[in-house]
């Protein structure tokens, strides 16, 4: 496994892979790798000749009062997990390598970046789209792997890649969960024991919403939301940021589920903001 810190070296090695007719899979991450990330790496290794994993805590996507400084970092643990899986390349740039002095370009993803999490994280999705566009130009992958847990991120990145004509297939893999349903996330490391127990309320609420919608019929989605919100509020440590049922393609709220919708939730457990979602498909 090669550990590379410069853009130029990754571009060179990717061009070389392509010259050898090797397919390339890219798994972009911010490190502190957990089973969710590792499932993406395994999938990439299974579906491509070469797998590149990027580890970069992107400062641009953190707001001024967010957790950039304390975001979990575990370089040694990450590298040992990736070498065990036999990833081919790990790209670990310094901030200056990604954003040299004077860097000022950014992608504006448009109104979709202001919905859901974008409402409380201004500029976040533009920064995600920008850094991912850079990764696509650096690793030149045939396929890129993202987790469904960050549903809005997957929609934003697919839109950016489609509209800017990146020739990469964006693959979204199912959320990996703990036994009690909590979606795996690097930020789960912030939770105290009590908060960790309380955080299973997100998945319970999503399952409740799914059951009500599937069981027929409660076509009135505002009533579904109310039931979900009441369940979340029954957990004293939980504070709702939003509970929304949205269209999977444009993330706009839907009034009723015709074919498919996504229930998205963001909830604070103590000081930690957790997000999760579930896709509802009706035949
Ligand atoms: O999901 C993440 O870890 C990040 O948002 C990503 C896609 C690596 C961009 O920094």
PDB file of C-alpha atoms and ligand atoms in Angstrom:
ATOM      1  CA  UNK A   1       0.000   0.000   0.000  1.00  0.00           C
ATOM      2  CA  UNK A   2       1.441   3.350  -1.050  1.00  0.00           C
ATOM      3  CA  UNK A   3       0.935   6.379   1.156  1.00  0.00           C
ATOM      4  CA  UNK A   4       1.047   9.523  -0.940  1.00  0.00           C
ATOM      5  CA  UNK A   5       0.907  13.137   0.156  1.00  0.00           C
ATOM      6  CA  UNK A   6       1.061  15.074  -3.100  1.00  0.00           C
ATOM      7  CA  UNK A   7      -1.524  15.680  -5.808  1.00  0.00           C
ATOM      8  CA  UNK A   8       1.016  15.185  -8.568  1.00  0.00           C
ATOM      9  CA  UNK A   9       2.080  11.727  -7.377  1.00  0.00           C
ATOM     10  CA  UNK A  10      -1.534  10.505  -7.164  1.00  0.00           C
ATOM     11  CA  UNK A  11      -2.284  11.893 -10.626  1.00  0.00           C
ATOM     12  CA  UNK A  12       0.837  10.168 -11.981  1.00  0.00           C
ATOM     13  CA  UNK A  13      -0.015   6.827 -10.418  1.00  0.00           C
ATOM     14  CA  UNK A  14      -3.648   7.048 -11.570  1.00  0.00           C
ATOM     15  CA  UNK A  15      -2.595   7.799 -15.129  1.00  0.00           C
ATOM     16  CA  UNK A  16      -0.234   4.856 -14.940  1.00  0.00           C
ATOM     17  CA  UNK A  17      -3.055   2.569 -13.654  1.00  0.00           C
ATOM     18  CA  UNK A  18      -5.241   3.756 -16.522  1.00  0.00           C
ATOM     19  CA  UNK A  19      -2.404   3.208 -19.002  1.00  0.00           C
ATOM     20  CA  UNK A  20      -2.237  -0.378 -17.765  1.00  0.00           C
ATOM     21  CA  UNK A  21      -6.025  -0.679 -18.356  1.00  0.00           C
ATOM     22  CA  UNK A  22      -6.698  -0.986 -14.624  1.00  0.00           C
ATOM     23  CA  UNK A  23     -10.017   0.264 -13.285  1.00  0.00           C
ATOM     24  CA  UNK A  24      -9.771   2.660 -10.341  1.00  0.00           C
ATOM     25  CA  UNK A  25     -12.128   2.991  -7.377  1.00  0.00           C
ATOM     26  CA  UNK A  26     -11.938   6.022  -5.070  1.00  0.00           C
ATOM     27  CA  UNK A  27     -13.217   6.132  -1.494  1.00  0.00           C
ATOM     28  CA  UNK A  28     -13.044   9.716  -0.183  1.00  0.00           C
ATOM     29  CA  UNK A  29     -12.977   9.954   3.624  1.00  0.00           C
ATOM     30  CA  UNK A  30     -12.080  12.264   6.473  1.00  0.00           C
ATOM     31  CA  UNK A  31     -10.390   9.421   8.346  1.00  0.00           C
ATOM     32  CA  UNK A  32     -11.244   7.953  11.784  1.00  0.00           C
ATOM     33  CA  UNK A  33     -12.313   4.994   9.710  1.00  0.00           C
ATOM     34  CA  UNK A  34     -15.129   2.771  10.962  1.00  0.00           C
ATOM     35  CA  UNK A  35     -16.946  -0.217   9.520  1.00  0.00           C
ATOM     36  CA  UNK A  36     -19.040   2.076   7.291  1.00  0.00           C
ATOM     37  CA  UNK A  37     -15.910   3.345   5.524  1.00  0.00           C
ATOM     38  CA  UNK A  38     -14.356  -0.105   5.439  1.00  0.00           C
ATOM     39  CA  UNK A  39     -17.439  -1.562   3.735  1.00  0.00           C
ATOM     40  CA  UNK A  40     -16.943   1.042   0.967  1.00  0.00           C
ATOM     41  CA  UNK A  41     -13.261   0.144   0.662  1.00  0.00           C
ATOM     42  CA  UNK A  42     -14.106  -3.572   0.460  1.00  0.00           C
ATOM     43  CA  UNK A  43     -16.701  -2.866  -2.198  1.00  0.00           C
ATOM     44  CA  UNK A  44     -14.258  -0.777  -4.206  1.00  0.00           C
ATOM     45  CA  UNK A  45     -11.602  -3.485  -3.976  1.00  0.00           C
ATOM     46  CA  UNK A  46     -14.164  -6.058  -5.150  1.00  0.00           C
ATOM     47  CA  UNK A  47     -15.299  -3.948  -8.114  1.00  0.00           C
ATOM     48  CA  UNK A  48     -12.037  -2.346  -9.290  1.00  0.00           C
ATOM     49  CA  UNK A  49      -8.459  -3.343 -10.087  1.00  0.00           C
ATOM     50  CA  UNK A  50      -7.039  -0.537  -7.935  1.00  0.00           C
ATOM     51  CA  UNK A  51      -8.478   1.280  -4.923  1.00  0.00           C
ATOM     52  CA  UNK A  52      -7.446   4.741  -3.764  1.00  0.00           C
ATOM     53  CA  UNK A  53      -8.619   5.966  -0.353  1.00  0.00           C
ATOM     54  CA  UNK A  54      -8.299   9.642   0.488  1.00  0.00           C
ATOM     55  CA  UNK A  55      -8.012  10.802   4.076  1.00  0.00           C
ATOM     56  CA  UNK A  56      -8.420  14.538   4.413  1.00  0.00           C
ATOM     57  CA  UNK A  57     -10.271  16.476   7.096  1.00  0.00           C
ATOM     58  CA  UNK A  58     -11.456  19.235   4.797  1.00  0.00           C
ATOM     59  CA  UNK A  59     -11.381  22.498   6.789  1.00  0.00           C
ATOM     60  CA  UNK A  60     -13.492  24.298   4.178  1.00  0.00           C
ATOM     61  CA  UNK A  61     -16.580  22.207   4.940  1.00  0.00           C
ATOM     62  CA  UNK A  62     -16.613  23.063   8.673  1.00  0.00           C
ATOM     63  CA  UNK A  63     -18.412  26.207   9.842  1.00  0.00           C
ATOM     64  CA  UNK A  64     -16.715  28.629  12.267  1.00  0.00           C
ATOM     65  CA  UNK A  65     -18.488  27.108  15.292  1.00  0.00           C
ATOM     66  CA  UNK A  66     -18.224  23.503  14.180  1.00  0.00           C
ATOM     67  CA  UNK A  67     -15.951  20.686  15.307  1.00  0.00           C
ATOM     68  CA  UNK A  68     -12.918  20.993  12.971  1.00  0.00           C
ATOM     69  CA  UNK A  69     -10.402  21.118  15.829  1.00  0.00           C
ATOM     70  CA  UNK A  70     -11.804  18.168  17.728  1.00  0.00           C
ATOM     71  CA  UNK A  71     -12.840  16.062  14.706  1.00  0.00           C
ATOM     72  CA  UNK A  72     -11.561  12.522  15.486  1.00  0.00           C
ATOM     73  CA  UNK A  73      -8.208  11.668  13.920  1.00  0.00           C
ATOM     74  CA  UNK A  74      -6.510   8.268  13.981  1.00  0.00           C
ATOM     75  CA  UNK A  75      -3.900   8.102  11.244  1.00  0.00           C
ATOM     76  CA  UNK A  76      -2.117   5.045  12.609  1.00  0.00           C
ATOM     77  CA  UNK A  77      -5.349   3.077  13.112  1.00  0.00           C
ATOM     78  CA  UNK A  78      -6.645   4.125   9.666  1.00  0.00           C
ATOM     79  CA  UNK A  79      -3.475   3.024   7.889  1.00  0.00           C
ATOM     80  CA  UNK A  80      -3.412  -0.310   9.654  1.00  0.00           C
ATOM     81  CA  UNK A  81      -7.081  -0.991   8.720  1.00  0.00           C
ATOM     82  CA  UNK A  82      -6.462  -0.022   5.091  1.00  0.00           C
ATOM     83  CA  UNK A  83      -3.313  -2.064   4.793  1.00  0.00           C
ATOM     84  CA  UNK A  84      -5.153  -5.086   6.218  1.00  0.00           C
ATOM     85  CA  UNK A  85      -7.806  -4.671   3.509  1.00  0.00           C
ATOM     86  CA  UNK A  86      -5.050  -4.213   0.924  1.00  0.00           C
ATOM     87  CA  UNK A  87      -6.046  -0.840  -0.434  1.00  0.00           C
ATOM     88  CA  UNK A  88      -3.544   0.181  -3.114  1.00  0.00           C
ATOM     89  CA  UNK A  89      -3.057   3.884  -2.443  1.00  0.00           C
ATOM     90  CA  UNK A  90      -3.829   6.160   0.499  1.00  0.00           C
ATOM     91  CA  UNK A  91      -3.842   9.853  -0.384  1.00  0.00           C
ATOM     92  CA  UNK A  92      -3.219  11.938   2.738  1.00  0.00           C
ATOM     93  CA  UNK A  93      -2.556  15.524   1.681  1.00  0.00           C
ATOM     94  CA  UNK A  94      -1.747  18.410   4.012  1.00  0.00           C
ATOM     95  CA  UNK A  95      -4.178  21.321   3.879  1.00  0.00           C
ATOM     96  CA  UNK A  96      -1.670  23.452   1.889  1.00  0.00           C
ATOM     97  CA  UNK A  97      -1.448  20.742  -0.758  1.00  0.00           C
ATOM     98  CA  UNK A  98      -5.212  20.899  -1.344  1.00  0.00           C
ATOM     99  CA  UNK A  99      -5.565  24.653  -0.783  1.00  0.00           C
ATOM    100  CA  UNK A 100      -2.308  26.377  -1.731  1.00  0.00           C
ATOM    101  CA  UNK A 101      -1.926  30.026  -0.777  1.00  0.00           C
ATOM    102  CA  UNK A 102      -4.336  32.178  -2.773  1.00  0.00           C
ATOM    103  CA  UNK A 103      -6.783  29.326  -3.491  1.00  0.00           C
ATOM    104  CA  UNK A 104     -10.183  30.883  -4.156  1.00  0.00           C
ATOM    105  CA  UNK A 105     -12.172  28.666  -6.517  1.00  0.00           C
ATOM    106  CA  UNK A 106     -15.397  27.073  -5.345  1.00  0.00           C
ATOM    107  CA  UNK A 107     -18.384  25.274  -6.746  1.00  0.00           C
ATOM    108  CA  UNK A 108     -21.829  26.690  -6.039  1.00  0.00           C
ATOM    109  CA  UNK A 109     -24.178  23.731  -6.009  1.00  0.00           C
ATOM    110  CA  UNK A 110     -27.244  25.994  -5.913  1.00  0.00           C
ATOM    111  CA  UNK A 111     -30.397  25.871  -3.755  1.00  0.00           C
ATOM    112  CA  UNK A 112     -30.133  22.133  -3.026  1.00  0.00           C
ATOM    113  CA  UNK A 113     -27.165  22.933  -0.787  1.00  0.00           C
ATOM    114  CA  UNK A 114     -29.381  25.112   1.402  1.00  0.00           C
ATOM    115  CA  UNK A 115     -32.017  22.467   2.136  1.00  0.00           C
ATOM    116  CA  UNK A 116     -31.976  20.027   5.079  1.00  0.00           C
ATOM    117  CA  UNK A 117     -28.510  20.175   6.726  1.00  0.00           C
ATOM    118  CA  UNK A 118     -27.576  23.091   4.462  1.00  0.00           C
ATOM    119  CA  UNK A 119     -30.031  25.305   6.368  1.00  0.00           C
ATOM    120  CA  UNK A 120     -27.903  25.134   9.504  1.00  0.00           C
ATOM    121  CA  UNK A 121     -24.534  24.601   7.753  1.00  0.00           C
ATOM    122  CA  UNK A 122     -24.172  27.493   5.281  1.00  0.00           C
ATOM    123  CA  UNK A 123     -21.521  26.833   2.635  1.00  0.00           C
ATOM    124  CA  UNK A 124     -20.991  23.238   3.757  1.00  0.00           C
ATOM    125  CA  UNK A 125     -22.211  21.522   0.590  1.00  0.00           C
ATOM    126  CA  UNK A 126     -20.411  23.937  -1.732  1.00  0.00           C
ATOM    127  CA  UNK A 127     -17.198  23.065   0.105  1.00  0.00           C
ATOM    128  CA  UNK A 128     -17.949  19.328  -0.114  1.00  0.00           C
ATOM    129  CA  UNK A 129     -18.682  19.607  -3.846  1.00  0.00           C
ATOM    130  CA  UNK A 130     -15.454  21.574  -4.384  1.00  0.00           C
ATOM    131  CA  UNK A 131     -13.167  19.180  -2.523  1.00  0.00           C
ATOM    132  CA  UNK A 132     -14.765  16.126  -4.151  1.00  0.00           C
ATOM    133  CA  UNK A 133     -14.365  17.694  -7.608  1.00  0.00           C
ATOM    134  CA  UNK A 134     -10.676  18.104  -6.757  1.00  0.00           C
ATOM    135  CA  UNK A 135     -10.429  14.452  -5.661  1.00  0.00           C
ATOM    136  CA  UNK A 136     -12.047  13.356  -8.927  1.00  0.00           C
ATOM    137  CA  UNK A 137      -9.469  15.343 -10.904  1.00  0.00           C
ATOM    138  CA  UNK A 138      -6.644  13.972  -8.767  1.00  0.00           C
ATOM    139  CA  UNK A 139      -7.539  10.271  -8.626  1.00  0.00           C
ATOM    140  CA  UNK A 140      -9.354  10.117 -12.000  1.00  0.00           C
ATOM    141  CA  UNK A 141     -11.423   7.157 -10.764  1.00  0.00           C
ATOM    142  CA  UNK A 142     -13.819   5.053 -12.805  1.00  0.00           C
ATOM    143  CA  UNK A 143     -15.998   4.667  -9.704  1.00  0.00           C
ATOM    144  CA  UNK A 144     -16.364   6.587  -6.474  1.00  0.00           C
ATOM    145  CA  UNK A 145     -17.989   5.143  -3.346  1.00  0.00           C
ATOM    146  CA  UNK A 146     -20.103   7.077  -0.831  1.00  0.00           C
ATOM    147  CA  UNK A 147     -22.213   5.996   2.139  1.00  0.00           C
ATOM    148  CA  UNK A 148     -25.988   6.526   2.156  1.00  0.00           C
ATOM    149  CA  UNK A 149     -25.830   7.882   5.705  1.00  0.00           C
ATOM    150  CA  UNK A 150     -24.953  11.312   4.307  1.00  0.00           C
ATOM    151  CA  UNK A 151     -27.875  11.246   1.896  1.00  0.00           C
ATOM    152  CA  UNK A 152     -27.853  14.932   1.015  1.00  0.00           C
ATOM    153  CA  UNK A 153     -24.113  14.727   0.365  1.00  0.00           C
ATOM    154  CA  UNK A 154     -24.663  11.856  -2.094  1.00  0.00           C
ATOM    155  CA  UNK A 155     -27.328  13.830  -3.979  1.00  0.00           C
ATOM    156  CA  UNK A 156     -25.170  16.971  -4.091  1.00  0.00           C
ATOM    157  CA  UNK A 157     -22.089  15.087  -5.292  1.00  0.00           C
ATOM    158  CA  UNK A 158     -24.019  13.197  -7.978  1.00  0.00           C
ATOM    159  CA  UNK A 159     -25.472  16.482  -9.205  1.00  0.00           C
ATOM    160  CA  UNK A 160     -22.062  18.159  -9.270  1.00  0.00           C
ATOM    161  CA  UNK A 161     -20.448  15.221 -11.094  1.00  0.00           C
ATOM    162  CA  UNK A 162     -23.278  15.019 -13.622  1.00  0.00           C
ATOM    163  CA  UNK A 163     -23.421  18.738 -14.322  1.00  0.00           C
ATOM    164  CA  UNK A 164     -19.637  19.146 -14.592  1.00  0.00           C
ATOM    165  CA  UNK A 165     -19.367  16.006 -16.763  1.00  0.00           C
ATOM    166  CA  UNK A 166     -17.051  13.994 -14.555  1.00  0.00           C
ATOM    167  CA  UNK A 167     -16.682  10.582 -16.142  1.00  0.00           C
ATOM    168  CA  UNK A 168     -16.981   8.702 -12.854  1.00  0.00           C
ATOM    169  CA  UNK A 169     -19.744   6.378 -11.757  1.00  0.00           C
ATOM    170  CA  UNK A 170     -20.889   7.465  -8.280  1.00  0.00           C
ATOM    171  CA  UNK A 171     -21.937   4.486  -6.203  1.00  0.00           C
ATOM    172  CA  UNK A 172     -23.900   4.849  -2.979  1.00  0.00           C
ATOM    173  CA  UNK A 173     -23.683   1.971  -0.510  1.00  0.00           C
ATOM    174  CA  UNK A 174     -26.170   1.224   2.289  1.00  0.00           C
ATOM    175  CA  UNK A 175     -25.587   2.685   5.741  1.00  0.00           C
ATOM    176  CA  UNK A 176     -23.741   0.373   8.108  1.00  0.00           C
ATOM    177  CA  UNK A 177     -25.379   0.273  11.551  1.00  0.00           C
ATOM    178  CA  UNK A 178     -24.540  -0.718  15.105  1.00  0.00           C
ATOM    179  CA  UNK A 179     -26.649  -3.493  16.677  1.00  0.00           C
ATOM    180  CA  UNK A 180     -29.201  -1.016  18.011  1.00  0.00           C
ATOM    181  CA  UNK A 181     -29.559   0.660  14.612  1.00  0.00           C
ATOM    182  CA  UNK A 182     -27.329   3.697  15.180  1.00  0.00           C
ATOM    183  CA  UNK A 183     -25.710   4.639  11.874  1.00  0.00           C
ATOM    184  CA  UNK A 184     -21.925   4.359  12.054  1.00  0.00           C
ATOM    185  CA  UNK A 185     -20.260   7.760  11.999  1.00  0.00           C
ATOM    186  CA  UNK A 186     -16.894   9.113  13.088  1.00  0.00           C
ATOM    187  CA  UNK A 187     -18.819  11.634  15.211  1.00  0.00           C
ATOM    188  CA  UNK A 188     -20.320   8.820  17.333  1.00  0.00           C
ATOM    189  CA  UNK A 189     -16.976   8.941  19.174  1.00  0.00           C
ATOM    190  CA  UNK A 190     -18.176  12.186  20.824  1.00  0.00           C
ATOM    191  CA  UNK A 191     -21.081  10.438  22.592  1.00  0.00           C
ATOM    192  CA  UNK A 192     -20.910   9.648  26.319  1.00  0.00           C
ATOM    193  CA  UNK A 193     -22.251   6.231  27.433  1.00  0.00           C
ATOM    194  CA  UNK A 194     -25.661   7.693  28.232  1.00  0.00           C
ATOM    195  CA  UNK A 195     -25.788   9.676  24.988  1.00  0.00           C
ATOM    196  CA  UNK A 196     -24.746   6.619  23.009  1.00  0.00           C
ATOM    197  CA  UNK A 197     -27.779   4.724  24.378  1.00  0.00           C
ATOM    198  CA  UNK A 198     -30.081   7.671  23.670  1.00  0.00           C
ATOM    199  CA  UNK A 199     -28.873   7.971  20.077  1.00  0.00           C
ATOM    200  CA  UNK A 200     -30.662   4.785  18.994  1.00  0.00           C
ATOM    201  CA  UNK A 201     -33.795   6.974  18.956  1.00  0.00           C
ATOM    202  CA  UNK A 202     -32.944   8.220  15.442  1.00  0.00           C
ATOM    203  CA  UNK A 203     -33.235   4.814  13.830  1.00  0.00           C
ATOM    204  CA  UNK A 204     -36.291   3.908  15.942  1.00  0.00           C
ATOM    205  CA  UNK A 205     -38.016   7.041  14.666  1.00  0.00           C
ATOM    206  CA  UNK A 206     -37.041   6.303  11.056  1.00  0.00           C
ATOM    207  CA  UNK A 207     -38.386   2.747  11.331  1.00  0.00           C
ATOM    208  CA  UNK A 208     -41.607   4.091  12.848  1.00  0.00           C
ATOM    209  CA  UNK A 209     -42.012   6.552   9.969  1.00  0.00           C
ATOM    210  CA  UNK A 210     -41.306   3.812   7.440  1.00  0.00           C
ATOM    211  CA  UNK A 211     -43.800   1.430   9.055  1.00  0.00           C
ATOM    212  CA  UNK A 212     -46.573   4.006   9.133  1.00  0.00           C
ATOM    213  CA  UNK A 213     -46.070   4.992   5.507  1.00  0.00           C
ATOM    214  CA  UNK A 214     -45.771   1.402   4.254  1.00  0.00           C
ATOM    215  CA  UNK A 215     -48.634   0.073   6.311  1.00  0.00           C
ATOM    216  CA  UNK A 216     -50.875   1.986   4.001  1.00  0.00           C
ATOM    217  CA  UNK A 217     -51.745   4.338   4.099  1.00  0.00           C
ATOM    218  CA  UNK A 218     -51.184   7.178   6.295  1.00  0.00           C
ATOM    219  CA  UNK A 219     -50.837   9.416   3.348  1.00  0.00           C
ATOM    220  CA  UNK A 220     -50.820  12.490   5.522  1.00  0.00           C
ATOM    221  CA  UNK A 221     -47.078  12.943   5.934  1.00  0.00           C
ATOM    222  CA  UNK A 222     -47.434  15.739   8.466  1.00  0.00           C
ATOM    223  CA  UNK A 223     -49.073  13.203  10.802  1.00  0.00           C
ATOM    224  CA  UNK A 224     -46.199  10.762  10.185  1.00  0.00           C
ATOM    225  CA  UNK A 225     -43.698  13.481  11.048  1.00  0.00           C
ATOM    226  CA  UNK A 226     -45.620  14.336  14.211  1.00  0.00           C
ATOM    227  CA  UNK A 227     -45.506  10.717  15.386  1.00  0.00           C
ATOM    228  CA  UNK A 228     -41.797  10.519  14.684  1.00  0.00           C
ATOM    229  CA  UNK A 229     -41.129  13.809  16.452  1.00  0.00           C
ATOM    230  CA  UNK A 230     -43.132  12.684  19.491  1.00  0.00           C
ATOM    231  CA  UNK A 231     -41.041   9.506  19.689  1.00  0.00           C
ATOM    232  CA  UNK A 232     -37.773  11.442  19.430  1.00  0.00           C
ATOM    233  CA  UNK A 233     -38.959  13.909  22.097  1.00  0.00           C
ATOM    234  CA  UNK A 234     -39.656  10.999  24.446  1.00  0.00           C
ATOM    235  CA  UNK A 235     -35.865  10.714  24.692  1.00  0.00           C
ATOM    236  CA  UNK A 236     -34.805  13.457  27.135  1.00  0.00           C
ATOM    237  CA  UNK A 237     -31.277  13.859  25.676  1.00  0.00           C
ATOM    238  CA  UNK A 238     -32.543  14.375  22.121  1.00  0.00           C
ATOM    239  CA  UNK A 239     -33.215  17.743  20.511  1.00  0.00           C
ATOM    240  CA  UNK A 240     -34.698  17.728  17.003  1.00  0.00           C
ATOM    241  CA  UNK A 241     -33.041  19.781  14.281  1.00  0.00           C
ATOM    242  CA  UNK A 242     -35.359  18.471  11.556  1.00  0.00           C
ATOM    243  CA  UNK A 243     -37.552  15.519  10.541  1.00  0.00           C
ATOM    244  CA  UNK A 244     -38.388  15.694   6.836  1.00  0.00           C
ATOM    245  CA  UNK A 245     -39.829  13.474   4.132  1.00  0.00           C
ATOM    246  CA  UNK A 246     -38.261  14.501   0.847  1.00  0.00           C
ATOM    247  CA  UNK A 247     -37.991  13.630  -2.817  1.00  0.00           C
ATOM    248  CA  UNK A 248     -34.865  11.474  -3.322  1.00  0.00           C
ATOM    249  CA  UNK A 249     -33.728  13.428  -6.401  1.00  0.00           C
ATOM    250  CA  UNK A 250     -34.232  17.089  -5.485  1.00  0.00           C
ATOM    251  CA  UNK A 251     -34.604  16.847  -1.681  1.00  0.00           C
ATOM    252  CA  UNK A 252     -37.744  19.024  -1.761  1.00  0.00           C
ATOM    253  CA  UNK A 253     -40.389  18.111   0.837  1.00  0.00           C
ATOM    254  CA  UNK A 254     -43.129  15.821  -0.498  1.00  0.00           C
ATOM    255  CA  UNK A 255     -46.772  15.866   0.543  1.00  0.00           C
ATOM    256  CA  UNK A 256     -47.377  12.197  -0.164  1.00  0.00           C
ATOM    257  CA  UNK A 257     -45.256   9.209  -1.148  1.00  0.00           C
ATOM    258  CA  UNK A 258     -46.161   8.026  -4.628  1.00  0.00           C
ATOM    259  CA  UNK A 259     -43.172   5.852  -5.564  1.00  0.00           C
ATOM    260  CA  UNK A 260     -40.191   6.793  -3.433  1.00  0.00           C
ATOM    261  CA  UNK A 261     -39.202   9.241  -0.744  1.00  0.00           C
ATOM    262  CA  UNK A 262     -36.510   9.598   1.867  1.00  0.00           C
ATOM    263  CA  UNK A 263     -37.142  10.316   5.513  1.00  0.00           C
ATOM    264  CA  UNK A 264     -34.240  12.404   6.783  1.00  0.00           C
ATOM    265  CA  UNK A 265     -33.580  13.310  10.399  1.00  0.00           C
ATOM    266  CA  UNK A 266     -31.030  15.466  12.191  1.00  0.00           C
ATOM    267  CA  UNK A 267     -31.047  15.318  15.971  1.00  0.00           C
ATOM    268  CA  UNK A 268     -28.732  16.674  18.632  1.00  0.00           C
ATOM    269  CA  UNK A 269     -27.851  14.211  21.356  1.00  0.00           C
ATOM    270  CA  UNK A 270     -26.175  16.392  23.964  1.00  0.00           C
ATOM    271  CA  UNK A 271     -23.706  18.464  21.927  1.00  0.00           C
ATOM    272  CA  UNK A 272     -23.417  15.977  19.089  1.00  0.00           C
ATOM    273  CA  UNK A 273     -25.466  16.476  15.950  1.00  0.00           C
ATOM    274  CA  UNK A 274     -26.376  13.149  14.331  1.00  0.00           C
ATOM    275  CA  UNK A 275     -28.043  12.584  10.963  1.00  0.00           C
ATOM    276  CA  UNK A 276     -29.700   9.525   9.455  1.00  0.00           C
ATOM    277  CA  UNK A 277     -32.216   8.597   6.782  1.00  0.00           C
ATOM    278  CA  UNK A 278     -34.266   5.778   5.366  1.00  0.00           C
ATOM    279  CA  UNK A 279     -35.423   5.317   1.780  1.00  0.00           C
ATOM    280  CA  UNK A 280     -39.095   4.440   1.335  1.00  0.00           C
ATOM    281  CA  UNK A 281     -40.045   2.664  -1.861  1.00  0.00           C
ATOM    282  CA  UNK A 282     -43.671   1.950  -2.689  1.00  0.00           C
ATOM    283  CA  UNK A 283     -44.613  -0.355  -5.522  1.00  0.00           C
TER     284      UNK A 283
HETATM  285  O1  LIG B   1     -18.209  12.319   3.942  1.00  0.00           O
HETATM  286  C1  LIG B   1     -17.053  12.751   4.124  1.00  0.00           C
HETATM  287  O2  LIG B   1     -16.242  12.160   4.830  1.00  0.00           O
HETATM  288  C2  LIG B   1     -16.646  14.055   3.463  1.00  0.00           C
HETATM  289  O3  LIG B   1     -17.707  14.954   3.387  1.00  0.00           O
HETATM  290  C3  LIG B   1     -15.994  13.866   2.080  1.00  0.00           C
HETATM  291  C4  LIG B   1     -16.954  13.268   1.067  1.00  0.00           C
HETATM  292  C5  LIG B   1     -14.761  12.980   2.215  1.00  0.00           C
HETATM  293  C6  LIG B   1     -15.541  15.235   1.541  1.00  0.00           C
HETATM  294  O4  LIG B   1     -14.660  15.866   2.407  1.00  0.00           O
END
